[in-house]
Amino acid sequence: MARIEISKVCKDYHGGVRAVNGVDISIADGEFIVLVGPSGCGKSTLLRMVAGLEEISDGTVSIGDRVVNSVDPADRDIAMVFQNYALYPHMTVRENLEYGLKNRKTPKSEIDARVAEAARMLQLEPYLDRRPRALSGGQRQRVAMGRAIVRKPAAFLFDEPLSNLDAKLRVSMRGEIKRLQRRLGTTSLYVTHDQLEAMTLADRLVVLSHGEIEQIGTPLDVYHRPASTFVASFIGSPAMNLLKGELHGDKLALGPNLIDLAGNAPTSGPVTVGIRAEDLRLAEPSEHALELTADYIEELGSQRLVHGLLGDQPLTAILSPETQLSSELRLFVQPQKLHFFAHDTGKRIDAEIARQSVAAVGLAHV
């Protein structure tokens, strides 16, 4: 096991294209870090630079106590699990598991012991004499993981390992990966574009956009306190509602609707307002409400998603399946559940941060 330090790492391609721009991540020994973001955000490129499969244009990557920028992939003491399994089709499961150890001239007794342990952990014992073509997708992915485990590396690198599996199998494999990582305690760096996968697996998330870090934090911190409108719209299902609003003193105008913030206004003027769908409920007659014109409903069994318009802006609410619905709904949200983002930059605004900024400006003019 080992720490991984990614310091000011950049990746430039021919033609002046910068895929990764000055990324800094410190991964603790035994930590499970997930890189998440849309296609083209640079997450797989960053992982491949850590693995040594992509040249680093600038910055440094350290594994343990050594900088590995110029170290061959085979000598970095890492094991990588790919989305396409990368198994040798002419070899049995046992031979696939043994292959890397034999190349390292590991003693046969130790090879047998490591393969037996990995097969038991991954429930592969009945399949050791089969070839990959005789296995299901989930079984093949377990073999790929077993091949990484037997090496006992300093770190695991996962490049979207579940993307080729069906939805039900992905859920079960997520659980297997998390249990194995906790049992082994191996430092892990995992890439996915699936925000649900990221939320359920990570000790900490690194949300990437256009080659830069938007936010680093625990899954719940990123979910409850997104640092930008990009993070707010990417993390969470359904995505956070983002609405154009205007702050006037302690009142928030959302189209024709007015919300009393009771002294919690973070700033004044135009803002982007974030509302999680699950933070909306039907309003009581005495409560100030948001007037939603319902458009269509998604019935999900345990809940229903109501999609509609708040004035001319789209809004989604999660309501109980027992809720009596009509085409016009009065919805309530607690003021403390609202998220505020700068209208121009999309960055998060907090009341305390805004007060500190105002104080700092005042001090600067003293």
PDB file of N, CA and C in Angstrom, residues 40 58 70 75 89 111 209 217 274 308 335 350:
ATOM      1  N   GLY A  40     -14.790  13.006 -21.858  1.00  0.00           N
ATOM      2  CA  GLY A  40     -13.921  14.073 -22.342  1.00  0.00           C
ATOM      3  C   GLY A  40     -13.436  15.031 -21.276  1.00  0.00           C
ATOM      4  N   ASP A  58       3.448  17.995 -17.755  1.00  0.00           N
ATOM      5  CA  ASP A  58       3.996  18.854 -16.708  1.00  0.00           C
ATOM      6  C   ASP A  58       3.469  18.350 -15.373  1.00  0.00           C
ATOM      7  N   SER A  70       9.145   9.035 -14.805  1.00  0.00           N
ATOM      8  CA  SER A  70       9.989   8.347 -15.794  1.00  0.00           C
ATOM      9  C   SER A  70      10.087   6.846 -15.539  1.00  0.00           C
ATOM     10  N   ASP A  75       7.045  -1.193 -13.501  1.00  0.00           N
ATOM     11  CA  ASP A  75       7.847  -1.002 -12.297  1.00  0.00           C
ATOM     12  C   ASP A  75       7.205  -0.033 -11.301  1.00  0.00           C
ATOM     13  N   PRO A  89      -7.566 -14.876 -24.114  1.00  0.00           N
ATOM     14  CA  PRO A  89      -8.657 -15.806 -24.434  1.00  0.00           C
ATOM     15  C   PRO A  89      -8.223 -17.266 -24.519  1.00  0.00           C
ATOM     16  N   ILE A 111       2.687 -18.616  -5.905  1.00  0.00           N
ATOM     17  CA  ILE A 111       1.687 -18.407  -6.954  1.00  0.00           C
ATOM     18  C   ILE A 111       0.421 -19.192  -6.624  1.00  0.00           C
ATOM     19  N   SER A 209     -14.094  18.586 -14.730  1.00  0.00           N
ATOM     20  CA  SER A 209     -14.756  19.198 -15.878  1.00  0.00           C
ATOM     21  C   SER A 209     -13.704  19.905 -16.717  1.00  0.00           C
ATOM     22  N   GLY A 217     -14.314  16.058  -2.303  1.00  0.00           N
ATOM     23  CA  GLY A 217     -14.958  15.925  -1.001  1.00  0.00           C
ATOM     24  C   GLY A 217     -15.597  14.566  -0.841  1.00  0.00           C
ATOM     25  N   GLY A 274     -30.426  26.715  -6.597  1.00  0.00           N
ATOM     26  CA  GLY A 274     -30.499  25.257  -6.710  1.00  0.00           C
ATOM     27  C   GLY A 274     -31.486  24.684  -5.711  1.00  0.00           C
ATOM     28  N   GLY A 308     -42.504  19.761 -14.360  1.00  0.00           N
ATOM     29  CA  GLY A 308     -43.396  20.838 -14.760  1.00  0.00           C
ATOM     30  C   GLY A 308     -42.656  22.139 -14.944  1.00  0.00           C
ATOM     31  N   PRO A 335     -36.259  27.420   3.337  1.00  0.00           N
ATOM     32  CA  PRO A 335     -35.209  28.334   2.854  1.00  0.00           C
ATOM     33  C   PRO A 335     -33.791  27.793   3.057  1.00  0.00           C
ATOM     34  N   ASP A 350     -22.249  31.197  -0.264  1.00  0.00           N
ATOM     35  CA  ASP A 350     -22.774  30.912   1.059  1.00  0.00           C
ATOM     36  C   ASP A 350     -22.914  32.213   1.827  1.00  0.00           C
TER      37      ASP A 350
END
